[in-house]
mmCIF file of N, CA and C in Angstrom:
data_model
loop_
_atom_site.group_PDB
_atom_site.id
_atom_site.type_symbol
_atom_site.label_atom_id
_atom_site.label_comp_id
_atom_site.label_asym_id
_atom_site.label_seq_id
_atom_site.Cartn_x
_atom_site.Cartn_y
_atom_site.Cartn_z
ATOM 1 N N MET A 1 100.659 123.660 40.085
ATOM 2 C CA MET A 1 100.639 123.712 41.521
ATOM 3 C C MET A 1 101.129 122.396 42.125
ATOM 4 N N LYS A 2 100.677 121.313 41.550
ATOM 5 C CA LYS A 2 101.119 120.017 42.009
ATOM 6 C C LYS A 2 102.618 119.856 41.745
ATOM 7 N N ARG A 3 103.033 120.355 40.612
ATOM 8 C CA ARG A 3 104.443 120.296 40.239
ATOM 9 C C ARG A 3 105.286 121.135 41.209
ATOM 10 N N GLU A 4 104.786 122.272 41.628
ATOM 11 C CA GLU A 4 105.501 123.136 42.579
ATOM 12 C C GLU A 4 105.655 122.447 43.928
ATOM 13 N N LYS A 5 104.638 121.716 44.362
ATOM 14 C CA LYS A 5 104.722 120.987 45.632
ATOM 15 C C LYS A 5 105.778 119.886 45.546
ATOM 16 N N ILE A 6 105.796 119.200 44.414
ATOM 17 C CA ILE A 6 106.789 118.141 44.233
ATOM 18 C C ILE A 6 108.198 118.731 44.237
ATOM 19 N N MET A 7 108.381 119.862 43.555
ATOM 20 C CA MET A 7 109.689 120.530 43.517
ATOM 21 C C MET A 7 110.084 121.027 44.904
ATOM 22 N N ALA A 8 109.130 121.572 45.639
ATOM 23 C CA ALA A 8 109.409 122.065 46.987
ATOM 24 C C ALA A 8 109.805 120.906 47.895
ATOM 25 N N LYS A 9 109.095 119.790 47.763
ATOM 26 C CA LYS A 9 109.404 118.622 48.572
ATOM 27 C C LYS A 9 110.788 118.075 48.205
ATOM 28 N N ARG A 10 111.100 118.053 46.926
ATOM 29 C CA ARG A 10 112.398 117.577 46.458
ATOM 30 C C ARG A 10 113.505 118.506 46.973
ATOM 31 N N ASN A 11 113.286 119.814 46.897
ATOM 32 C CA ASN A 11 114.273 120.777 47.403
ATOM 33 C C ASN A 11 114.482 120.606 48.903
ATOM 34 N N LEU A 12 113.400 120.382 49.637
ATOM 35 C CA LEU A 12 113.496 120.168 51.080
ATOM 36 C C LEU A 12 114.298 118.899 51.369
ATOM 37 N N THR A 13 114.051 117.849 50.604
ATOM 38 C CA THR A 13 114.784 116.597 50.773
ATOM 39 C C THR A 13 116.272 116.807 50.495
ATOM 40 N N ILE A 14 116.581 117.540 49.454
ATOM 41 C CA ILE A 14 117.983 117.819 49.119
ATOM 42 C C ILE A 14 118.642 118.631 50.229
ATOM 43 N N ILE A 15 117.940 119.614 50.749
ATOM 44 C CA ILE A 15 118.484 120.438 51.839
ATOM 45 C C ILE A 15 118.745 119.584 53.072
ATOM 46 N N VAL A 16 117.809 118.702 53.412
ATOM 47 C CA VAL A 16 117.979 117.826 54.575
ATOM 48 C C VAL A 16 119.173 116.896 54.359
ATOM 49 N N ILE A 17 119.297 116.329 53.166
ATOM 50 C CA ILE A 17 120.420 115.434 52.875
ATOM 51 C C ILE A 17 121.748 116.188 52.969
ATOM 52 N N VAL A 18 121.801 117.387 52.425
ATOM 53 C CA VAL A 18 123.025 118.193 52.490
ATOM 54 C C VAL A 18 123.370 118.517 53.942
ATOM 55 N N LEU A 19 122.381 118.887 54.741
ATOM 56 C CA LEU A 19 122.632 119.185 56.158
ATOM 57 C C LEU A 19 123.132 117.945 56.896
ATOM 58 N N LEU A 20 122.526 116.796 56.607
ATOM 59 C CA LEU A 20 122.979 115.564 57.253
ATOM 60 C C LEU A 20 124.407 115.208 56.836
ATOM 61 N N LEU A 21 124.730 115.414 55.576
ATOM 62 C CA LEU A 21 126.096 115.161 55.117
ATOM 63 C C LEU A 21 127.092 116.105 55.785
ATOM 64 N N ILE A 22 126.706 117.358 55.926
ATOM 65 C CA ILE A 22 127.577 118.329 56.606
ATOM 66 C C ILE A 22 127.790 117.915 58.058
ATOM 67 N N LEU A 23 126.718 117.517 58.737
ATOM 68 C CA LEU A 23 126.844 117.062 60.125
ATOM 69 C C LEU A 23 127.716 115.809 60.215
ATOM 70 N N LEU A 24 127.572 114.912 59.248
ATOM 71 C CA LEU A 24 128.395 113.705 59.234
ATOM 72 C C LEU A 24 129.872 114.053 59.058
ATOM 73 N N VAL A 25 130.165 114.951 58.152
ATOM 74 C CA VAL A 25 131.555 115.373 57.928
ATOM 75 C C VAL A 25 132.115 116.042 59.183
ATOM 76 N N VAL A 26 131.328 116.897 59.815
ATOM 77 C CA VAL A 26 131.777 117.566 61.046
ATOM 78 C C VAL A 26 132.048 116.530 62.134
ATOM 79 N N ALA A 27 131.161 115.543 62.272
ATOM 80 C CA ALA A 27 131.354 114.503 63.285
ATOM 81 C C ALA A 27 132.617 113.691 63.002
ATOM 82 N N ILE A 28 132.839 113.341 61.747
ATOM 83 C CA ILE A 28 134.032 112.567 61.386
ATOM 84 C C ILE A 28 135.301 113.373 61.651
ATOM 85 N N VAL A 29 135.298 114.636 61.292
ATOM 86 C CA VAL A 29 136.466 115.492 61.540
ATOM 87 C C VAL A 29 136.725 115.613 63.040
ATOM 88 N N TYR A 30 135.674 115.772 63.829
ATOM 89 C CA TYR A 30 135.828 115.877 65.284
ATOM 90 C C TYR A 30 136.425 114.592 65.855
ATOM 91 N N ILE A 31 135.921 113.444 65.421
ATOM 92 C CA ILE A 31 136.430 112.162 65.922
ATOM 93 C C ILE A 31 137.895 111.983 65.536
ATOM 94 N N ILE A 32 138.237 112.300 64.299
ATOM 95 C CA ILE A 32 139.631 112.177 63.858
ATOM 96 C C ILE A 32 140.533 113.110 64.664
ATOM 97 N N TYR A 33 140.098 114.334 64.882
ATOM 98 C CA TYR A 33 140.891 115.291 65.660
ATOM 99 C C TYR A 33 141.072 114.802 67.095
ATOM 100 N N ASP A 34 139.993 114.273 67.683
ATOM 101 C CA ASP A 34 140.052 113.777 69.057
ATOM 102 C C ASP A 34 141.028 112.607 69.163
ATOM 103 N N LYS A 35 140.944 111.671 68.239
ATOM 104 C CA LYS A 35 141.848 110.515 68.255
ATOM 105 C C LYS A 35 143.296 110.959 68.030
ATOM 106 N N TYR A 36 143.508 111.918 67.143
ATOM 107 C CA TYR A 36 144.857 112.424 66.895
ATOM 108 C C TYR A 36 145.420 113.097 68.148
ATOM 109 N N THR A 37 144.590 113.871 68.832
ATOM 110 C CA THR A 37 145.028 114.549 70.053
ATOM 111 C C THR A 37 145.418 113.533 71.119
ATOM 112 N N ILE A 38 144.614 112.485 71.280
ATOM 113 C CA ILE A 38 144.927 111.442 72.259
ATOM 114 C C ILE A 38 146.232 110.744 71.885
ATOM 115 N N PHE A 39 146.395 110.417 70.608
ATOM 116 C CA PHE A 39 147.618 109.767 70.141
ATOM 117 C C PHE A 39 148.839 110.643 70.410
ATOM 118 N N LYS A 40 148.713 111.928 70.133
ATOM 119 C CA LYS A 40 149.818 112.870 70.339
ATOM 120 C C LYS A 40 150.179 112.967 71.823
ATOM 121 N N GLN A 41 149.176 113.024 72.700
ATOM 122 C CA GLN A 41 149.432 113.097 74.136
ATOM 123 C C GLN A 41 150.106 111.826 74.636
ATOM 124 N N GLN A 42 149.658 110.670 74.141
ATOM 125 C CA GLN A 42 150.276 109.411 74.555
ATOM 126 C C GLN A 42 151.736 109.348 74.109
ATOM 127 N N ARG A 43 152.005 109.824 72.905
ATOM 128 C CA ARG A 43 153.379 109.822 72.397
ATOM 129 C C ARG A 43 154.265 110.748 73.236
ATOM 130 N N GLU A 44 153.748 111.927 73.581
ATOM 131 C CA GLU A 44 154.518 112.864 74.404
ATOM 132 C C GLU A 44 154.757 112.296 75.797
ATOM 133 N N PHE A 45 153.742 111.654 76.382
ATOM 134 C CA PHE A 45 153.885 111.072 77.715
ATOM 135 C C PHE A 45 154.896 109.935 77.691
ATOM 136 N N SER A 46 154.869 109.135 76.630
ATOM 137 C CA SER A 46 155.824 108.038 76.498
ATOM 138 C C SER A 46 157.250 108.578 76.407
ATOM 139 N N ALA A 47 157.434 109.640 75.640
ATOM 140 C CA ALA A 47 158.763 110.255 75.530
ATOM 141 C C ALA A 47 159.208 110.806 76.883
ATOM 142 N N PHE A 48 158.282 111.402 77.624
ATOM 143 C CA PHE A 48 158.600 111.926 78.954
ATOM 144 C C PHE A 48 159.024 110.794 79.882
ATOM 145 N N GLN A 49 158.276 109.687 79.863
ATOM 146 C CA GLN A 49 158.610 108.553 80.726
ATOM 147 C C GLN A 49 159.979 107.972 80.372
ATOM 148 N N GLN A 50 160.261 107.851 79.083
ATOM 149 C CA GLN A 50 161.557 107.317 78.666
ATOM 150 C C GLN A 50 162.689 108.238 79.101
ATOM 151 N N GLY A 51 162.472 109.535 79.000
ATOM 152 C CA GLY A 51 163.481 110.493 79.445
ATOM 153 C C GLY A 51 163.706 110.427 80.941
ATOM 154 N N ALA A 52 162.619 110.304 81.692
ATOM 155 C CA ALA A 52 162.737 110.199 83.148
ATOM 156 C C ALA A 52 163.479 108.923 83.526
ATOM 157 N N GLN A 53 163.145 107.821 82.874
ATOM 158 C CA GLN A 53 163.815 106.550 83.155
ATOM 159 C C GLN A 53 165.308 106.652 82.855
ATOM 160 N N ALA A 54 165.650 107.261 81.742
ATOM 161 C CA ALA A 54 167.065 107.433 81.394
ATOM 162 C C ALA A 54 167.766 108.311 82.427
ATOM 163 N N GLY A 55 167.081 109.329 82.913
ATOM 164 C CA GLY A 55 167.654 110.199 83.936
ATOM 165 C C GLY A 55 167.905 109.460 85.241
ATOM 166 N N TYR A 56 166.935 108.614 85.642
ATOM 167 C CA TYR A 56 167.113 107.825 86.865
ATOM 168 C C TYR A 56 168.310 106.887 86.727
ATOM 169 N N GLU A 57 168.387 106.222 85.572
ATOM 170 C CA GLU A 57 169.494 105.295 85.352
ATOM 171 C C GLU A 57 170.831 106.028 85.384
ATOM 172 N N GLN A 58 170.894 107.180 84.764
ATOM 173 C CA GLN A 58 172.133 107.953 84.736
ATOM 174 C C GLN A 58 172.530 108.395 86.145
ATOM 175 N N ALA A 59 171.555 108.782 86.945
ATOM 176 C CA ALA A 59 171.848 109.208 88.317
ATOM 177 C C ALA A 59 172.403 108.048 89.136
ATOM 178 N N ILE A 60 171.813 106.868 88.994
ATOM 179 C CA ILE A 60 172.300 105.695 89.732
ATOM 180 C C ILE A 60 173.716 105.337 89.283
ATOM 181 N N ILE A 61 173.963 105.407 87.988
ATOM 182 C CA ILE A 61 175.305 105.104 87.465
ATOM 183 C C ILE A 61 176.327 106.085 88.032
ATOM 184 N N GLN A 62 175.983 107.357 88.089
ATOM 185 C CA GLN A 62 176.913 108.358 88.620
ATOM 186 C C GLN A 62 177.193 108.129 90.101
ATOM 187 N N VAL A 63 176.157 107.791 90.868
ATOM 188 C CA VAL A 63 176.360 107.522 92.298
ATOM 189 C C VAL A 63 177.261 106.302 92.462
ATOM 190 N N ALA A 64 177.015 105.255 91.677
ATOM 191 C CA ALA A 64 177.842 104.047 91.771
ATOM 192 C C ALA A 64 179.286 104.343 91.379
ATOM 193 N N GLN A 65 179.489 105.142 90.342
ATOM 194 C CA GLN A 65 180.854 105.481 89.921
ATOM 195 C C GLN A 65 181.572 106.285 91.000
ATOM 196 N N GLN A 66 180.875 107.215 91.616
ATOM 197 C CA GLN A 66 181.507 108.003 92.678
ATOM 198 C C GLN A 66 181.792 107.137 93.898
ATOM 199 N N ALA A 67 180.872 106.234 94.220
ATOM 200 C CA ALA A 67 181.071 105.371 95.388
ATOM 201 C C ALA A 67 182.218 104.391 95.159
ATOM 202 N N SER A 68 182.466 104.010 93.917
ATOM 203 C CA SER A 68 183.538 103.045 93.633
ATOM 204 C C SER A 68 184.924 103.633 93.874
ATOM 205 N N THR A 69 185.023 104.939 94.070
ATOM 206 C CA THR A 69 186.317 105.565 94.374
ATOM 207 C C THR A 69 186.646 105.497 95.859
ATOM 208 N N CYS A 70 185.801 104.824 96.621
ATOM 209 C CA CYS A 70 185.964 104.659 98.072
ATOM 210 C C CYS A 70 185.891 105.983 98.828
ATOM 211 N N ASN A 71 185.190 106.933 98.282
ATOM 212 C CA ASN A 71 184.910 108.187 98.980
ATOM 213 C C ASN A 71 183.427 108.228 99.329
ATOM 214 N N GLN A 72 183.101 109.030 100.324
ATOM 215 C CA GLN A 72 181.692 109.197 100.667
ATOM 216 C C GLN A 72 180.987 109.951 99.545
ATOM 217 N N VAL A 73 179.766 109.526 99.272
ATOM 218 C CA VAL A 73 178.953 110.195 98.256
ATOM 219 C C VAL A 73 177.748 110.794 98.971
ATOM 220 N N PRO A 74 177.662 112.125 99.033
ATOM 221 C CA PRO A 74 176.513 112.725 99.712
ATOM 222 C C PRO A 74 175.263 112.686 98.824
ATOM 223 N N LEU A 75 174.175 112.217 99.398
ATOM 224 C CA LEU A 75 172.875 112.226 98.724
ATOM 225 C C LEU A 75 171.945 113.123 99.519
ATOM 226 N N ARG A 76 171.321 114.048 98.846
ATOM 227 C CA ARG A 76 170.406 114.972 99.512
ATOM 228 C C ARG A 76 168.976 114.612 99.141
ATOM 229 N N LEU A 77 168.174 114.368 100.143
ATOM 230 C CA LEU A 77 166.758 114.071 99.966
ATOM 231 C C LEU A 77 165.972 115.080 100.788
ATOM 232 N N GLY A 78 165.502 116.106 100.134
ATOM 233 C CA GLY A 78 164.785 117.153 100.855
ATOM 234 C C GLY A 78 165.736 117.882 101.774
ATOM 235 N N ASN A 79 165.441 117.844 103.075
ATOM 236 C CA ASN A 79 166.282 118.517 104.071
ATOM 237 C C ASN A 79 167.355 117.602 104.639
ATOM 238 N N GLN A 80 167.370 116.354 104.238
ATOM 239 C CA GLN A 80 168.314 115.396 104.801
ATOM 240 C C GLN A 80 169.448 115.118 103.819
ATOM 241 N N THR A 81 170.622 114.850 104.388
ATOM 242 C CA THR A 81 171.776 114.447 103.586
ATOM 243 C C THR A 81 172.305 113.144 104.156
ATOM 244 N N MET A 82 172.521 112.160 103.292
ATOM 245 C CA MET A 82 173.131 110.901 103.716
ATOM 246 C C MET A 82 174.432 110.731 102.955
ATOM 247 N N ASN A 83 175.368 110.095 103.603
ATOM 248 C CA ASN A 83 176.638 109.795 102.954
ATOM 249 C C ASN A 83 176.673 108.307 102.644
ATOM 250 N N ILE A 84 176.843 107.986 101.372
ATOM 251 C CA ILE A 84 176.869 106.603 100.914
ATOM 252 C C ILE A 84 178.328 106.182 100.750
ATOM 253 N N ILE A 85 178.641 104.986 101.248
ATOM 254 C CA ILE A 85 179.990 104.422 101.099
ATOM 255 C C ILE A 85 179.830 103.010 100.545
ATOM 256 N N TRP A 86 180.674 102.654 99.611
ATOM 257 C CA TRP A 86 180.628 101.332 99.011
ATOM 258 C C TRP A 86 181.085 100.301 100.042
ATOM 259 N N VAL A 87 180.315 99.256 100.228
ATOM 260 C CA VAL A 87 180.595 98.247 101.249
ATOM 261 C C VAL A 87 181.943 97.573 101.001
ATOM 262 N N ASP A 88 182.302 97.341 99.763
ATOM 263 C CA ASP A 88 183.595 96.713 99.463
ATOM 264 C C ASP A 88 184.749 97.558 99.998
ATOM 265 N N CYS A 89 184.603 98.868 99.962
ATOM 266 C CA CYS A 89 185.649 99.752 100.491
ATOM 267 C C CYS A 89 185.754 99.595 102.003
ATOM 268 N N LEU A 90 184.625 99.468 102.671
ATOM 269 C CA LEU A 90 184.650 99.267 104.124
ATOM 270 C C LEU A 90 185.286 97.930 104.468
ATOM 271 N N GLN A 91 184.968 96.899 103.687
ATOM 272 C CA GLN A 91 185.563 95.581 103.938
ATOM 273 C C GLN A 91 187.070 95.617 103.704
ATOM 274 N N ALA A 92 187.495 96.312 102.662
ATOM 275 C CA ALA A 92 188.935 96.424 102.386
ATOM 276 C C ALA A 92 189.627 97.185 103.510
ATOM 277 N N LEU A 93 188.992 98.232 104.003
ATOM 278 C CA LEU A 93 189.557 99.009 105.107
ATOM 279 C C LEU A 93 189.642 98.159 106.369
ATOM 280 N N ALA A 94 188.624 97.363 106.621
ATOM 281 C CA ALA A 94 188.629 96.491 107.800
ATOM 282 C C ALA A 94 189.733 95.449 107.690
ATOM 283 N N GLN A 95 189.960 94.912 106.507
ATOM 284 C CA GLN A 95 191.032 93.932 106.320
ATOM 285 C C GLN A 95 192.400 94.572 106.521
ATOM 286 N N GLN A 96 192.556 95.814 106.063
ATOM 287 C CA GLN A 96 193.833 96.507 106.233
ATOM 288 C C GLN A 96 194.097 96.763 107.709
ATOM 289 N N GLN A 97 193.062 97.074 108.451
ATOM 290 C CA GLN A 97 193.245 97.384 109.870
ATOM 291 C C GLN A 97 193.543 96.129 110.683
ATOM 292 N N THR A 98 193.056 94.975 110.251
ATOM 293 C CA THR A 98 193.319 93.737 110.997
ATOM 294 C C THR A 98 194.699 93.169 110.691
ATOM 295 N N GLN A 99 195.320 93.612 109.639
ATOM 296 C CA GLN A 99 196.643 93.078 109.289
ATOM 297 C C GLN A 99 197.733 93.732 110.045
#
């Protein structure tokens, strides 16, 4: 009878240890998954920002290239349209008119 109590207590201890180990493994897996998800989101956001920056730069380059031809460049912002003209072209035109 005493031996049965010792065995029961030992079995209970083993069960508790196994449950704690399972909980520890679950917690570690959850933390790793959470950190991986955050890392993945940061990487995707960084790629998005780099793409947006490249797009902005490309748009500015295209506007500058079109303006360098001394033609008006229409820019549409919502419901408004502005015509951009390169200042050097206006200065050249003013010099031609004064001659």
